[in-house]
PDB file of C-alpha atoms in Angstrom:
ATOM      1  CA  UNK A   1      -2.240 -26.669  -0.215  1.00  0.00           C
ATOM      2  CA  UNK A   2      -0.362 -28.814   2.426  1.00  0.00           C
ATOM      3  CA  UNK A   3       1.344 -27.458   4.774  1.00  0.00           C
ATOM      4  CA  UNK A   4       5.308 -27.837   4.750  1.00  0.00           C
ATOM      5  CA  UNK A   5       4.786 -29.583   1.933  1.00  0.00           C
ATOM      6  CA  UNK A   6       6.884 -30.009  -1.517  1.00  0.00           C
ATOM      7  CA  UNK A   7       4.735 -27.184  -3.086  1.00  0.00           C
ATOM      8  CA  UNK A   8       5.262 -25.161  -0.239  1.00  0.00           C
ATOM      9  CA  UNK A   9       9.668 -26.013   0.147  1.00  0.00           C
ATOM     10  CA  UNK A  10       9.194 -24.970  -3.165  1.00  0.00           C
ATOM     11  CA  UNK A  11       7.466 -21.363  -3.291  1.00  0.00           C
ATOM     12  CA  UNK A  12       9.291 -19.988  -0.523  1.00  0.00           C
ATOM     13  CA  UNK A  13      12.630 -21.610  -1.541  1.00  0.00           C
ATOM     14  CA  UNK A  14      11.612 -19.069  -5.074  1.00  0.00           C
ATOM     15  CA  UNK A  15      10.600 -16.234  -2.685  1.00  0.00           C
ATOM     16  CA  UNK A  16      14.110 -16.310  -0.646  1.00  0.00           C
ATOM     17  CA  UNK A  17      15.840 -16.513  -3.939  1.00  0.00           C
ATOM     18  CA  UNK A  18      14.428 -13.835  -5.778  1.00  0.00           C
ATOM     19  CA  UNK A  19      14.753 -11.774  -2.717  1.00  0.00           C
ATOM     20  CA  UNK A  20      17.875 -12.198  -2.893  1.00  0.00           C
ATOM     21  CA  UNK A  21      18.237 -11.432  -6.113  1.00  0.00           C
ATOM     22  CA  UNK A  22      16.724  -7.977  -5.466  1.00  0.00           C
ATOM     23  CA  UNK A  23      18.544  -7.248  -2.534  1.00  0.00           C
ATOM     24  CA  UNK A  24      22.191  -7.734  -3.848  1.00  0.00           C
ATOM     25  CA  UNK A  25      21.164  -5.814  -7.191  1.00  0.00           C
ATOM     26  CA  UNK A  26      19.722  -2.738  -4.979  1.00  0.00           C
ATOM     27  CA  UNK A  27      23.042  -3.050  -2.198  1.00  0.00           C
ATOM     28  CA  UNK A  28      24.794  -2.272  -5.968  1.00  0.00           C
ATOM     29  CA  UNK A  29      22.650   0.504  -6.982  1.00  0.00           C
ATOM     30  CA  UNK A  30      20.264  -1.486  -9.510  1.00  0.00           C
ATOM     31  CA  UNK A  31      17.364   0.952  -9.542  1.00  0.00           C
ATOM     32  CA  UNK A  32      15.196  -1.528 -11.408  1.00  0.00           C
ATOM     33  CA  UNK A  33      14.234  -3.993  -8.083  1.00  0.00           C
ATOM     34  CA  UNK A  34      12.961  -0.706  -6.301  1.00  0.00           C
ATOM     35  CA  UNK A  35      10.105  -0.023  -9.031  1.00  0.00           C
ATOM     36  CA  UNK A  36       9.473  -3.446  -9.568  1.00  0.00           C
ATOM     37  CA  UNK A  37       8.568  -3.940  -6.064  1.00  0.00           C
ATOM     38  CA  UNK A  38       6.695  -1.361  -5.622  1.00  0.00           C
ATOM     39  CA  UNK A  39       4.671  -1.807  -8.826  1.00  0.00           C
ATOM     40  CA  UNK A  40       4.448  -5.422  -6.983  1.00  0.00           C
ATOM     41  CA  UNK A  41       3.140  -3.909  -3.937  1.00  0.00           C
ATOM     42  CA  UNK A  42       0.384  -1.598  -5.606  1.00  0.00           C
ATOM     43  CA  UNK A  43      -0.887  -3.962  -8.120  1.00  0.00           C
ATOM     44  CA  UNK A  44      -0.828  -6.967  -6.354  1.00  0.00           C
ATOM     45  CA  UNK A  45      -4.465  -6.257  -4.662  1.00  0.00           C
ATOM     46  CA  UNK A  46      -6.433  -5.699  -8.224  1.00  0.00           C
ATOM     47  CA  UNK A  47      -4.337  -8.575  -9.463  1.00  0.00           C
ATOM     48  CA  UNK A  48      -5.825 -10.887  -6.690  1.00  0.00           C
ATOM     49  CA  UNK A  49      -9.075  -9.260  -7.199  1.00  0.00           C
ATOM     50  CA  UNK A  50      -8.759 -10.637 -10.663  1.00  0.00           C
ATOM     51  CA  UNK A  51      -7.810 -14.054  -9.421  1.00  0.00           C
ATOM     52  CA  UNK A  52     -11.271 -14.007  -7.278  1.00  0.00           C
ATOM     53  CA  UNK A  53     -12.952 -13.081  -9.800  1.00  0.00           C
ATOM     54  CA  UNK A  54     -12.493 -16.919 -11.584  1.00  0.00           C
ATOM     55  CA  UNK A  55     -14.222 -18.712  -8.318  1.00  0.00           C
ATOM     56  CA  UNK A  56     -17.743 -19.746  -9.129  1.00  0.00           C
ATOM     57  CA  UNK A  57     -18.602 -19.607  -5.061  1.00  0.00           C
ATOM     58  CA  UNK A  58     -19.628 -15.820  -3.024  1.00  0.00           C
ATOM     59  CA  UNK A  59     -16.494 -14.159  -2.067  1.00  0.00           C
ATOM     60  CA  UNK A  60     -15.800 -12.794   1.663  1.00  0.00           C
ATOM     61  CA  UNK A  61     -15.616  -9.809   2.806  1.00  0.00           C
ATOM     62  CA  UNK A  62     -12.694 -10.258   3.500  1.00  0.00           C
ATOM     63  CA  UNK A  63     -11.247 -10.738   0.391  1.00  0.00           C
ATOM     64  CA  UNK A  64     -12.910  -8.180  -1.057  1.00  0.00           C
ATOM     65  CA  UNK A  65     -12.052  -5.195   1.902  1.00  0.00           C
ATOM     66  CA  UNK A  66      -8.392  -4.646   1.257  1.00  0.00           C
ATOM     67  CA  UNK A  67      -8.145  -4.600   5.558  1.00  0.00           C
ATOM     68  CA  UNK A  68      -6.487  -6.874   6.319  1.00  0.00           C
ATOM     69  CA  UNK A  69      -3.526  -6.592   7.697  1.00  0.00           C
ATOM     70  CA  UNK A  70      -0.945  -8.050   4.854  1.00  0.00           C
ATOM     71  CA  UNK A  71      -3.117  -5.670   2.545  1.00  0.00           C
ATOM     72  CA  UNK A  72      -2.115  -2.936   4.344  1.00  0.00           C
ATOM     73  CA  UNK A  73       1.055  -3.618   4.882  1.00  0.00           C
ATOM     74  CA  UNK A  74       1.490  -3.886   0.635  1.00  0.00           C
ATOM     75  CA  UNK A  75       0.152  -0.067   0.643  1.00  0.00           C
ATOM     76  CA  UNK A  76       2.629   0.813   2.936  1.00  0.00           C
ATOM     77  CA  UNK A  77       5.792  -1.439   1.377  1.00  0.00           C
ATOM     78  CA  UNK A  78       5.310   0.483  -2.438  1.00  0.00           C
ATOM     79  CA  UNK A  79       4.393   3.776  -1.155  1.00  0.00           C
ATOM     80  CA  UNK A  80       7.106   3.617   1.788  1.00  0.00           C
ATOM     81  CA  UNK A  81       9.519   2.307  -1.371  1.00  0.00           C
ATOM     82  CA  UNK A  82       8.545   5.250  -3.510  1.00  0.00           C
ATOM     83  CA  UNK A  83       8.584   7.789  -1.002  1.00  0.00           C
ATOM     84  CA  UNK A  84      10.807   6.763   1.498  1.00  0.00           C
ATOM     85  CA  UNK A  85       8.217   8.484   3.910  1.00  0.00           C
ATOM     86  CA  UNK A  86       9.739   7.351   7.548  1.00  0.00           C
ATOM     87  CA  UNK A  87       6.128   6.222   9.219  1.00  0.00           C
ATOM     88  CA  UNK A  88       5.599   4.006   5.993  1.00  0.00           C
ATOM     89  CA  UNK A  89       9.019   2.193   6.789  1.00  0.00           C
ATOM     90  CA  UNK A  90       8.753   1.572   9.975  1.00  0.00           C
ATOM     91  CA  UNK A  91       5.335  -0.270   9.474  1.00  0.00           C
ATOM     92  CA  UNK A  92       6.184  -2.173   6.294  1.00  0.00           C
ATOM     93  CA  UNK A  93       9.005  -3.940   8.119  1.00  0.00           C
ATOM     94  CA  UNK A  94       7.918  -4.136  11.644  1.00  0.00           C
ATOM     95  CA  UNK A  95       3.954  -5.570   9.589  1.00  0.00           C
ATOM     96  CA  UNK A  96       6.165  -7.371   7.040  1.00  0.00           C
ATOM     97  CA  UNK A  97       8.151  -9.665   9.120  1.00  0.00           C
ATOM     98  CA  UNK A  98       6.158  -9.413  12.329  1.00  0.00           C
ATOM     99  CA  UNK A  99       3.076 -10.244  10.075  1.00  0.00           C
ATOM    100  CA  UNK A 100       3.301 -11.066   6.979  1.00  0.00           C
ATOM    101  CA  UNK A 101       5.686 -13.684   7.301  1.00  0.00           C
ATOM    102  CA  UNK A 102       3.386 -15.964   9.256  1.00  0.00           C
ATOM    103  CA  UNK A 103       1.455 -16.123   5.828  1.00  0.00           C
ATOM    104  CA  UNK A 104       4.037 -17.379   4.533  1.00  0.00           C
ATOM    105  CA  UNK A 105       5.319 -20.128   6.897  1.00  0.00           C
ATOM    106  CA  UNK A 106       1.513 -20.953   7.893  1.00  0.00           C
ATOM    107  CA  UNK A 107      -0.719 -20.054   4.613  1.00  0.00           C
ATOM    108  CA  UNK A 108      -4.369 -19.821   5.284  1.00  0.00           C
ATOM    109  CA  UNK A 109      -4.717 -20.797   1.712  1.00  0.00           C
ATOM    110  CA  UNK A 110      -7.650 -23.402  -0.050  1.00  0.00           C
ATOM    111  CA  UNK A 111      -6.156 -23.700  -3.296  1.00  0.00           C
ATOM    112  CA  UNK A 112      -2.772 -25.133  -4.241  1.00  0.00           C
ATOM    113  CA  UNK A 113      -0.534 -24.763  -7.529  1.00  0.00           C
ATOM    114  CA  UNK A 114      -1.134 -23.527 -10.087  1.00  0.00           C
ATOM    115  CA  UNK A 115      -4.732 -22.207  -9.211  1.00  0.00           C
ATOM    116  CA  UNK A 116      -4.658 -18.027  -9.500  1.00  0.00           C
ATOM    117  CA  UNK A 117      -5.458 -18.104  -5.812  1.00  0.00           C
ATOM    118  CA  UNK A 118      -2.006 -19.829  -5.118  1.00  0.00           C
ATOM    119  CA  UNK A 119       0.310 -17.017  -6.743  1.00  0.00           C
ATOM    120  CA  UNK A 120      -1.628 -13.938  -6.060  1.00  0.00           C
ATOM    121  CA  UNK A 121      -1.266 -15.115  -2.300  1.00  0.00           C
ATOM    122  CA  UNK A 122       2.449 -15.586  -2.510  1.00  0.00           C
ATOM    123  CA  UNK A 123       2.834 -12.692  -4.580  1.00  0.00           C
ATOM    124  CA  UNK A 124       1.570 -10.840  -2.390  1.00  0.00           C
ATOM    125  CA  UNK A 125       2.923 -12.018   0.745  1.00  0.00           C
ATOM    126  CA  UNK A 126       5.862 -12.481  -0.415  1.00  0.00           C
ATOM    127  CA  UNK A 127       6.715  -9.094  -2.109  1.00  0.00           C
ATOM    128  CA  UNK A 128       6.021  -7.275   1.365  1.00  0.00           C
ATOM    129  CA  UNK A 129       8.520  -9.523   3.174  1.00  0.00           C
ATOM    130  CA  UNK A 130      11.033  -9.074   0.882  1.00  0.00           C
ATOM    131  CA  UNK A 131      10.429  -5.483   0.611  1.00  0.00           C
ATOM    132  CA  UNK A 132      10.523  -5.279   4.190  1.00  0.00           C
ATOM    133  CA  UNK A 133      14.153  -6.702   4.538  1.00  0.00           C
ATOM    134  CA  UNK A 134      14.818  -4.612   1.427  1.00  0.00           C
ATOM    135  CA  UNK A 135      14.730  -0.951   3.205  1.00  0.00           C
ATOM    136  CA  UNK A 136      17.470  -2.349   6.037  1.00  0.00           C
ATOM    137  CA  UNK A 137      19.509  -4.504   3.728  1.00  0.00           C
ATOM    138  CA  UNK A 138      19.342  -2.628   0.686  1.00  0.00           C
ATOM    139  CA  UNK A 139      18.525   0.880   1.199  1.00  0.00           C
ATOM    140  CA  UNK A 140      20.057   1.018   4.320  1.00  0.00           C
ATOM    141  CA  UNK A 141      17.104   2.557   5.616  1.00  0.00           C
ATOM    142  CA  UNK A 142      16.940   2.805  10.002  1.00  0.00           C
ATOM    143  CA  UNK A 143      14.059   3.969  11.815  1.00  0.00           C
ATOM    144  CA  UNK A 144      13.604   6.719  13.923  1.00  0.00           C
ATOM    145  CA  UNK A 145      14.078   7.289  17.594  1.00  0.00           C
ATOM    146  CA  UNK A 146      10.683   5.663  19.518  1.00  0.00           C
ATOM    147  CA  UNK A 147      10.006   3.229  17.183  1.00  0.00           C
ATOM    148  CA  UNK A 148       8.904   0.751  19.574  1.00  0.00           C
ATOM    149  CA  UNK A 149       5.943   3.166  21.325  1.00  0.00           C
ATOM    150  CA  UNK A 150       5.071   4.428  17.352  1.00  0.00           C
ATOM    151  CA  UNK A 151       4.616   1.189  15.978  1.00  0.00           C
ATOM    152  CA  UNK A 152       2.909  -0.656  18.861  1.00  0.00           C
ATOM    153  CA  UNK A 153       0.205   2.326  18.544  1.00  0.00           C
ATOM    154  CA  UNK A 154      -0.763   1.540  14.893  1.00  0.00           C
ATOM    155  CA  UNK A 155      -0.879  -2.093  16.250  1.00  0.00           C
ATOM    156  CA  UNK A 156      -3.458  -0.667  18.347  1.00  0.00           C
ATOM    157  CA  UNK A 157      -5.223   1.547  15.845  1.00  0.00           C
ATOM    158  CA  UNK A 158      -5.552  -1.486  13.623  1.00  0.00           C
ATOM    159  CA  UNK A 159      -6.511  -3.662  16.656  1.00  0.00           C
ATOM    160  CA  UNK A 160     -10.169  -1.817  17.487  1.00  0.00           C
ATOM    161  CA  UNK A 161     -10.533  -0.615  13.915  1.00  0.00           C
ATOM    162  CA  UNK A 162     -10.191  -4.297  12.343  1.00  0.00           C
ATOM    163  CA  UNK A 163     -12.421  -5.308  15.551  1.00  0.00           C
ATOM    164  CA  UNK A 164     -15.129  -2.350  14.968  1.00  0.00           C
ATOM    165  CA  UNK A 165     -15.273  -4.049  11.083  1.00  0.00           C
ATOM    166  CA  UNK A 166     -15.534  -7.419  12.129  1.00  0.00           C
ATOM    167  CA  UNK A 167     -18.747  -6.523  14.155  1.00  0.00           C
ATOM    168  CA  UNK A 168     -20.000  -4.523  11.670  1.00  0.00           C
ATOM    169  CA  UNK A 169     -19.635  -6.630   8.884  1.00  0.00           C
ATOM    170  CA  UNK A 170     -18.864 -10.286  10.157  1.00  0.00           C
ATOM    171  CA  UNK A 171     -15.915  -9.804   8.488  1.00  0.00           C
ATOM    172  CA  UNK A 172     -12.413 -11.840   9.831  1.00  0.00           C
ATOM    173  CA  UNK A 173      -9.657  -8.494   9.918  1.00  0.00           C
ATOM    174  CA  UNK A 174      -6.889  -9.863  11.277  1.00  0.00           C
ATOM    175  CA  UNK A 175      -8.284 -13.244  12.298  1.00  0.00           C
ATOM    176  CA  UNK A 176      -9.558 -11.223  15.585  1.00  0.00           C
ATOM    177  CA  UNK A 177     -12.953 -12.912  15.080  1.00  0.00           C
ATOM    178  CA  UNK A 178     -12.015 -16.567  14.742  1.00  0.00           C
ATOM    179  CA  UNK A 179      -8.278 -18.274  14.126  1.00  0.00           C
ATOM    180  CA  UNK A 180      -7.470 -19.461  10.629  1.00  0.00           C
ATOM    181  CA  UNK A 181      -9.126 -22.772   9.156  1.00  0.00           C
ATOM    182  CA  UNK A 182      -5.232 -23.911   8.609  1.00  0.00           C
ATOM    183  CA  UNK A 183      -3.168 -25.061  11.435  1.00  0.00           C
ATOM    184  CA  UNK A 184      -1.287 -22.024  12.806  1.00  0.00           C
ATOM    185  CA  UNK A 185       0.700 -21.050  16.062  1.00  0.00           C
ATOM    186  CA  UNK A 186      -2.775 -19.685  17.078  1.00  0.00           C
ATOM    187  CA  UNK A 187      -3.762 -22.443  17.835  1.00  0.00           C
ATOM    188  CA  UNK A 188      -1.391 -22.929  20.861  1.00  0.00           C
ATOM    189  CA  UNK A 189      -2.995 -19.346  22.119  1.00  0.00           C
ATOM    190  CA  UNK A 190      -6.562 -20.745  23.578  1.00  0.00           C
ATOM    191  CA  UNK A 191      -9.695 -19.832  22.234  1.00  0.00           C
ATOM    192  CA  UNK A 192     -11.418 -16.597  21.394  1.00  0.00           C
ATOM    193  CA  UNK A 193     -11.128 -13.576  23.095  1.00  0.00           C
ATOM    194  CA  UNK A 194      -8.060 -15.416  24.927  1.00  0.00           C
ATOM    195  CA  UNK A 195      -5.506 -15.393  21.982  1.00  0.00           C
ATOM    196  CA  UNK A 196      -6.481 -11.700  21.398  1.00  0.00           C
ATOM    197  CA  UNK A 197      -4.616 -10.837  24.750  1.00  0.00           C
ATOM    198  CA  UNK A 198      -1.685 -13.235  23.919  1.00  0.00           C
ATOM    199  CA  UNK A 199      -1.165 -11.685  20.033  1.00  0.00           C
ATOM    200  CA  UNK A 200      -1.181  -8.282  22.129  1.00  0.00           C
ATOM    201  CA  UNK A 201       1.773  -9.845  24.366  1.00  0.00           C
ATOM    202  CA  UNK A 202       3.588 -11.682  21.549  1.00  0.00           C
ATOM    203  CA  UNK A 203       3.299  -8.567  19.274  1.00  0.00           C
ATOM    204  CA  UNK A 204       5.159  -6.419  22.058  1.00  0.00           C
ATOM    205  CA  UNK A 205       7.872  -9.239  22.291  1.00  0.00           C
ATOM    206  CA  UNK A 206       8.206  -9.856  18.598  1.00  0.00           C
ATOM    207  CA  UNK A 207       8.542  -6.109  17.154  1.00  0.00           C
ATOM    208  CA  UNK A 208      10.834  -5.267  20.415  1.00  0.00           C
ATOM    209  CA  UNK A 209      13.116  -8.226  18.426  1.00  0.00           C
ATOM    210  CA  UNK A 210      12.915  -6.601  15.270  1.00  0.00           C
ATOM    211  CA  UNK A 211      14.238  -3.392  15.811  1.00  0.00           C
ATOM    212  CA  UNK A 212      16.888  -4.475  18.316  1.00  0.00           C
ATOM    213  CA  UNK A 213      19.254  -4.405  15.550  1.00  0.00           C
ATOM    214  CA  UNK A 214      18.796  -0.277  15.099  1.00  0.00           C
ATOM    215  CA  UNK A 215      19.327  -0.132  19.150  1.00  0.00           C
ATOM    216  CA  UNK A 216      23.101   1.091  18.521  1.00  0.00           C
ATOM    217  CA  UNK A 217      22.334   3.990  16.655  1.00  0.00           C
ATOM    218  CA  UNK A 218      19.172   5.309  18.096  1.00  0.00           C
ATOM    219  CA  UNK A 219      16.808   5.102  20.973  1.00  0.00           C
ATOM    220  CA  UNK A 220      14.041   2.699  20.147  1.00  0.00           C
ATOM    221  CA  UNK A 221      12.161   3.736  22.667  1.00  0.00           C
ATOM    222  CA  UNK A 222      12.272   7.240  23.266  1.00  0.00           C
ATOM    223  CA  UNK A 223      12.379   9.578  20.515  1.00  0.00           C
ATOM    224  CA  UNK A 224      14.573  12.594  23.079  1.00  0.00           C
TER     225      UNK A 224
END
């Protein structure tokens, strides 16, 4: 698919919009966009499993691991949804729009519209972002005292266990063995292990951002 192209305007022009769409009906107590999207979230990984399943080529890995990152991040958008567990929050919109919305603006994606690659990739990245501005905006969901601290330690967790995986399996968790095929700001990091200690340093930085907003009410980086 090329990048920043019509097909591309297009999708995430339908993602913002439906997003939308589920945020105003949840701000007015609409029940219905909460169990969609978390049906969304849980389904979405045997629904691109399906969608693999129609390539006549080996699959990854990868693809067939749910590890990386944005899969991850789905488990803990519908679960955090249905539960409204605090730790399951935090990551699905700190990974959401940290994360996940890099897939979106810079798609590591081989096929374009309408292959089944092509939607089960959007659907799936864009359901988390969307849930992830969903707890805030919708919900009115706020994290908890030393967010910062919490979050930046599952960053770390899934740092050496994606790492251990790639060496085990020559597997690509979280691009940390090799940058995407598709032009991404990566690229701009130098090459391998450098960009590892930049996405460490840009990670900090970016989550920081994120949870600025939630600085008035609590502590985001102490939790006493």
């Amino acid at each position: 698919m090329p990048l920043f192209g019509l097909t591309h305007a297009l999708t995430l022009i339908v993602l913002v919009t439906s997003g939308t769409i589920c945020i105003y009906a949840g701000r007015r107590g609409c029940l219905w966009p909460r169990a969609l999207l978390a049906f969304i979230c849980l389904s979405v990984f045997p629904i691109n499993q399906l969608a693999l399943s129609t390539l006549d080529f080996d699959i990854p890995l990868n693809n067939i691991i749910p590890f990386q990152l944005c899969d991850l991040a789905a488990l803990t958008a519908g679960f955090g949804l249905l539960t409204r567990k605090p730790l399951l929050c935090e990551l699905t919109y700190c990974w959401g729009l940290a994360g996940t919305m890099q897939g979106l603006i810079f798609p590591n994606l081989g096929f374009n519209f309408p292959e089944p690659m092509f939607w089960t990739f959007f659907l799936q990245h864009g359901v988390i972002v969307i849930v992830a501005l969903y707890l805030p905006l919708a919900l009115n969901w706020k994290p908890r005292a030393g967010v910062v601290p919490r979050i930046l330690l599952w960053n770390q967790i899934y740092f050496l266990s994606a790492m251990a995986l790639n060496g085990a399996l020559g597997t690509n968790f979280g691009f940390l063995a090799e940058k995407p095929e598709v032009s991404s700001p990566l690229d701009h990091l130098g090459d391998w292990p450098v960009y590892l200690f930049w996405l460490q340093i840009i990670a900090v930085i970016v989550m920081t951002l994120l949870l600025l907003p939630f600085r008035r009410t609590i502590n985001i980086w102490r939790s006493s």
